[in-house]
Short mmCIF file of C-alpha atoms in Angstrom, two decimals:
data_model
loop_
_atom_site.label_atom_id
_atom_site.label_comp_id
_atom_site.label_asym_id
_atom_site.label_seq_id
_atom_site.Cartn_x
_atom_site.Cartn_y
_atom_site.Cartn_z
CA MET A 1 -87.89 -11.47 35.27
CA THR A 2 -91.46 -10.59 36.23
CA GLU A 3 -92.63 -11.95 39.57
CA THR A 4 -95.74 -14.09 39.29
CA GLN A 5 -98.48 -13.16 41.72
CA PRO A 6 -99.52 -16.12 43.90
CA ARG A 7 -103.13 -17.16 43.54
CA VAL A 8 -105.14 -16.13 46.59
CA PRO A 9 -107.43 -19.04 47.51
CA PRO A 10 -110.81 -18.09 48.94
CA LEU A 11 -110.82 -18.10 52.73
CA ARG A 12 -113.89 -19.63 54.33
CA PRO A 13 -116.03 -16.80 55.75
CA ARG A 14 -116.65 -17.29 59.47
CA LEU A 15 -120.39 -17.55 60.09
CA LEU A 16 -122.14 -17.68 63.47
CA LEU A 17 -125.54 -19.40 63.28
CA VAL A 18 -127.88 -18.77 66.22
CA GLU A 19 -130.97 -20.98 65.76
CA ASP A 20 -132.84 -22.92 68.46
CA ASP A 21 -134.64 -25.35 66.14
CA ALA A 22 -132.33 -28.39 66.12
CA ASP A 23 -133.39 -29.73 62.72
CA LEU A 24 -133.26 -26.36 61.00
CA SER A 25 -129.93 -25.52 62.61
CA GLN A 26 -128.37 -28.78 61.45
CA MET A 27 -129.76 -28.40 57.94
CA LEU A 28 -128.49 -24.83 57.61
CA ALA A 29 -125.10 -25.65 59.11
CA GLU A 30 -124.55 -28.52 56.68
CA LEU A 31 -125.72 -26.46 53.71
CA LEU A 32 -123.59 -23.47 54.62
CA ASP A 33 -120.56 -25.69 55.18
CA GLU A 34 -121.03 -27.13 51.68
CA GLU A 35 -121.25 -23.57 50.35
CA GLY A 36 -117.84 -22.73 51.80
CA TYR A 37 -118.65 -21.12 55.15
CA ALA A 38 -116.87 -21.99 58.39
CA VAL A 39 -119.98 -22.42 60.53
CA THR A 40 -120.32 -22.30 64.30
CA ALA A 41 -123.86 -23.10 65.48
CA VAL A 42 -125.35 -22.30 68.89
CA ARG A 43 -128.90 -22.84 70.12
CA ASP A 44 -129.83 -19.92 72.37
CA GLY A 45 -129.37 -16.18 72.69
CA GLN A 46 -127.02 -16.32 75.67
CA ALA A 47 -124.62 -18.60 73.80
CA GLY A 48 -124.98 -16.36 70.76
CA LEU A 49 -124.02 -13.31 72.79
CA HIS A 50 -120.97 -15.04 74.21
CA ARG A 51 -119.69 -16.41 70.91
CA GLY A 52 -120.54 -13.22 69.08
CA LEU A 53 -118.30 -11.22 71.40
CA VAL A 54 -115.35 -13.55 71.98
CA ASP A 55 -114.74 -14.58 68.35
CA ASP A 56 -114.25 -12.74 65.07
CA TRP A 57 -117.07 -13.19 62.51
CA ASP A 58 -117.64 -12.28 58.89
CA VAL A 59 -121.44 -12.67 59.09
CA LEU A 60 -124.14 -13.81 61.53
CA VAL A 61 -127.44 -15.60 60.92
CA VAL A 62 -129.76 -15.06 63.90
CA ASP A 63 -133.24 -16.47 64.53
CA ARG A 64 -135.61 -13.96 66.07
CA GLY A 65 -137.47 -16.35 68.40
CA LEU A 66 -134.55 -17.48 70.57
CA PRO A 67 -134.67 -18.69 74.18
CA GLY A 68 -132.58 -16.85 76.73
CA ILE A 69 -132.14 -13.63 74.76
CA GLU A 70 -134.60 -12.84 71.96
CA GLY A 71 -133.03 -12.36 68.52
CA VAL A 72 -133.60 -8.62 68.10
CA ASP A 73 -132.36 -7.99 71.64
CA LEU A 74 -129.30 -10.14 70.87
CA VAL A 75 -128.45 -8.05 67.82
CA THR A 76 -128.92 -4.84 69.82
CA ARG A 77 -126.56 -6.07 72.55
CA LEU A 78 -123.93 -7.22 70.06
CA ARG A 79 -124.01 -3.90 68.23
CA SER A 80 -123.76 -1.94 71.48
CA ARG A 81 -120.61 -3.90 72.35
CA GLY A 82 -118.86 -3.25 69.07
CA LEU A 83 -119.87 -6.05 66.69
CA THR A 84 -119.59 -4.80 63.11
CA ALA A 85 -120.22 -7.98 61.11
CA PRO A 86 -123.42 -8.02 59.02
CA VAL A 87 -126.44 -9.84 60.47
CA LEU A 88 -129.19 -11.75 58.65
CA LEU A 89 -132.32 -12.25 60.79
CA LEU A 90 -134.55 -15.32 60.38
CA THR A 91 -138.12 -15.06 61.64
CA ALA A 92 -141.64 -16.39 61.38
CA ARG A 93 -142.93 -12.83 61.80
CA GLY A 94 -143.39 -11.11 58.47
CA THR A 95 -145.14 -7.82 59.20
CA VAL A 96 -143.60 -4.52 58.17
CA ALA A 97 -143.34 -3.49 61.84
CA ASP A 98 -141.40 -6.65 62.69
CA ARG A 99 -138.98 -6.12 59.80
CA VAL A 100 -138.45 -2.48 60.73
CA GLU A 101 -137.75 -3.42 64.35
CA GLY A 102 -135.13 -5.96 63.30
CA LEU A 103 -133.42 -3.60 60.89
CA ASP A 104 -133.44 -0.76 63.41
CA ALA A 105 -131.78 -3.08 65.94
CA GLY A 106 -128.79 -3.42 63.63
CA ALA A 107 -129.56 -6.29 61.27
CA GLN A 108 -128.70 -5.73 57.61
CA ASP A 109 -131.29 -8.10 56.15
CA TYR A 110 -134.37 -10.11 57.07
CA VAL A 111 -135.76 -13.46 55.80
CA VAL A 112 -139.22 -14.74 56.73
CA LYS A 113 -139.82 -18.44 57.42
CA PRO A 114 -140.51 -20.66 55.60
CA PHE A 115 -137.77 -19.54 53.26
CA ASP A 116 -136.04 -20.82 50.16
CA VAL A 117 -132.44 -21.76 50.94
CA ASP A 118 -131.26 -20.28 47.64
CA GLU A 119 -132.59 -16.91 48.79
CA VAL A 120 -130.72 -17.19 52.09
CA LEU A 121 -127.50 -18.02 50.26
CA ALA A 122 -127.98 -15.12 47.85
CA ARG A 123 -128.60 -12.70 50.70
CA LEU A 124 -125.48 -13.89 52.51
CA ARG A 125 -123.40 -13.40 49.37
CA ALA A 126 -124.79 -9.87 49.07
CA LEU A 127 -123.95 -9.10 52.70
CA LEU A 128 -120.34 -10.19 52.19
CA ARG A 129 -119.89 -8.37 48.89
CA PRO A 130 -117.78 -5.18 49.08
CA VAL A 131 -119.86 -2.11 48.29
CA GLY A 132 -119.09 1.35 46.98
CA VAL A 133 -116.20 0.29 44.73
CA ALA A 134 -115.78 -1.46 41.42
CA ALA A 135 -115.79 -5.26 41.54
CA SER A 136 -112.09 -5.29 40.58
CA GLU A 137 -111.05 -2.95 43.40
CA LEU A 138 -110.86 -3.37 47.17
CA PRO A 139 -110.79 -0.49 49.69
CA VAL A 140 -107.49 0.00 51.54
CA GLY A 141 -108.16 2.94 53.81
CA ALA A 142 -108.54 5.98 51.57
CA ARG A 143 -106.94 4.11 48.66
CA ARG A 144 -107.91 1.10 46.54
CA LEU A 145 -106.14 -2.10 45.60
CA VAL A 146 -106.70 -2.93 41.93
CA VAL A 147 -107.10 -6.71 42.02
CA GLY A 148 -104.96 -8.59 39.52
CA GLN A 149 -102.86 -5.55 38.60
CA GLN A 150 -100.55 -5.36 41.63
CA ARG A 151 -101.15 -1.65 42.21
CA VAL A 152 -102.78 0.65 44.76
CA VAL A 153 -104.42 3.83 43.54
CA GLY A 154 -105.72 6.98 45.20
CA GLY A 155 -104.20 9.22 47.80
CA GLU A 156 -100.94 10.70 46.53
CA GLY A 157 -100.84 8.56 43.40
CA GLU A 158 -100.24 5.02 42.25
CA VAL A 159 -98.06 2.54 44.14
CA MET A 160 -96.88 -0.64 42.43
CA LEU A 161 -96.64 -3.85 44.47
CA SER A 162 -94.83 -7.13 44.02
CA GLY A 163 -96.90 -10.26 43.49
CA ARG A 164 -96.60 -11.37 47.10
CA GLU A 165 -97.28 -7.90 48.46
CA ALA A 166 -100.45 -7.72 46.38
CA ALA A 167 -101.57 -11.21 47.41
CA LEU A 168 -101.08 -10.42 51.10
CA LEU A 169 -102.86 -7.07 50.87
CA GLU A 170 -105.75 -8.61 48.91
CA THR A 171 -106.23 -11.29 51.56
CA LEU A 172 -106.48 -8.65 54.29
CA ALA A 173 -108.65 -6.29 52.23
CA ARG A 174 -111.25 -8.93 51.40
CA ARG A 175 -112.03 -9.32 55.12
CA PRO A 176 -111.11 -5.90 56.56
CA SER A 177 -112.52 -6.50 60.06
CA ARG A 178 -111.05 -9.98 60.45
CA VAL A 179 -107.86 -10.67 62.39
CA PHE A 180 -105.73 -13.21 60.51
CA THR A 181 -103.14 -15.43 62.13
CA ARG A 182 -99.75 -15.64 60.46
CA ASP A 183 -100.53 -19.27 59.55
CA GLU A 184 -103.71 -18.19 57.73
CA LEU A 185 -101.87 -15.47 55.82
CA LEU A 186 -99.03 -17.84 54.93
CA ALA A 187 -101.50 -20.36 53.50
CA ALA A 188 -103.47 -17.73 51.58
CA ALA A 189 -100.75 -15.56 50.07
CA PHE A 190 -97.46 -17.48 50.01
CA ASP A 191 -95.94 -20.61 48.60
CA ASN A 192 -95.90 -23.71 50.77
CA ALA A 193 -92.11 -23.54 51.02
CA ASP A 194 -92.20 -20.20 52.86
CA THR A 195 -91.96 -19.85 56.63
CA LEU A 196 -94.00 -17.68 58.99
CA GLY A 197 -91.23 -15.11 58.90
CA ALA A 198 -92.18 -14.35 55.29
CA VAL A 199 -95.49 -12.92 56.50
CA ASP A 200 -93.74 -10.46 58.82
CA THR A 201 -91.27 -9.52 56.08
CA TYR A 202 -93.99 -8.65 53.57
CA VAL A 203 -96.03 -6.79 56.17
CA TYR A 204 -92.91 -4.66 56.62
CA TYR A 205 -92.60 -4.16 52.85
CA LEU A 206 -96.26 -3.05 52.57
CA ARG A 207 -95.91 -0.64 55.47
CA ARG A 208 -92.78 0.83 53.87
CA LYS A 209 -94.66 1.47 50.62
CA LEU A 210 -98.11 2.42 51.95
CA GLY A 211 -97.50 3.70 55.47
CA LYS A 212 -97.25 2.02 58.84
CA ALA A 213 -101.01 2.16 59.47
CA VAL A 214 -101.92 0.13 56.37
CA ILE A 215 -101.70 -3.11 58.41
CA GLU A 216 -102.52 -3.31 62.09
CA THR A 217 -100.68 -5.71 64.40
CA VAL A 218 -102.99 -7.47 66.87
CA HIS A 219 -100.54 -8.64 69.49
CA GLY A 220 -100.71 -12.32 70.33
CA VAL A 221 -102.99 -13.04 67.35
CA GLY A 222 -101.77 -11.71 64.00
CA TYR A 223 -102.66 -8.92 61.54
CA ARG A 224 -105.65 -7.14 60.04
CA LEU A 225 -106.16 -4.35 57.55
CA GLY A 226 -105.41 -0.94 58.99
CA THR A 227 -106.99 2.43 58.36
CA SER A 228 -104.50 4.32 56.24
#
């Protein structure tokens, strides 16, 4: 009997919004929440630096004209301390020199105010989209998970996975820098009847098939995609 692969529900990308304009911040936070993002909003650069470093983010939206720490300086500090999540800068300054300065500081994209919200949403989707591989494949170290086919290709050849193994690996591979708790992985890749121990069991199965480094244990928190 063929094992049916569990459907992997989309996890809400974690988005840090750093915007000092109260009305704009509220409008963006509500819109982004409706679009499926898990939004945390702060109002100044110092708070943005703190939250950017202590939590795990999938993407940041940062206003350039922030009190406390200016937006470009904030991005520079976050990058220097190891932040890898993509950053979208918002600014009222639209000159080429301003855009170059923001991009050189470590931002991936730049939107000039006043902006169309549909453009912001499209740019965020582009920032979160995996690059360099086919849409049906996700990078797993030097190999690739073929989504929907329960197999990993590359390296020394093809490795077939069970439905649950593939669902777990896909969840991790879609957010490779994110640390997932066991509860999050259980909800995303397993049936409701399973217990947290099932997550540990299938992490073991994946490591046995793909190598111990394929999934990294973050002690006291959970798991994230490894480097193998």
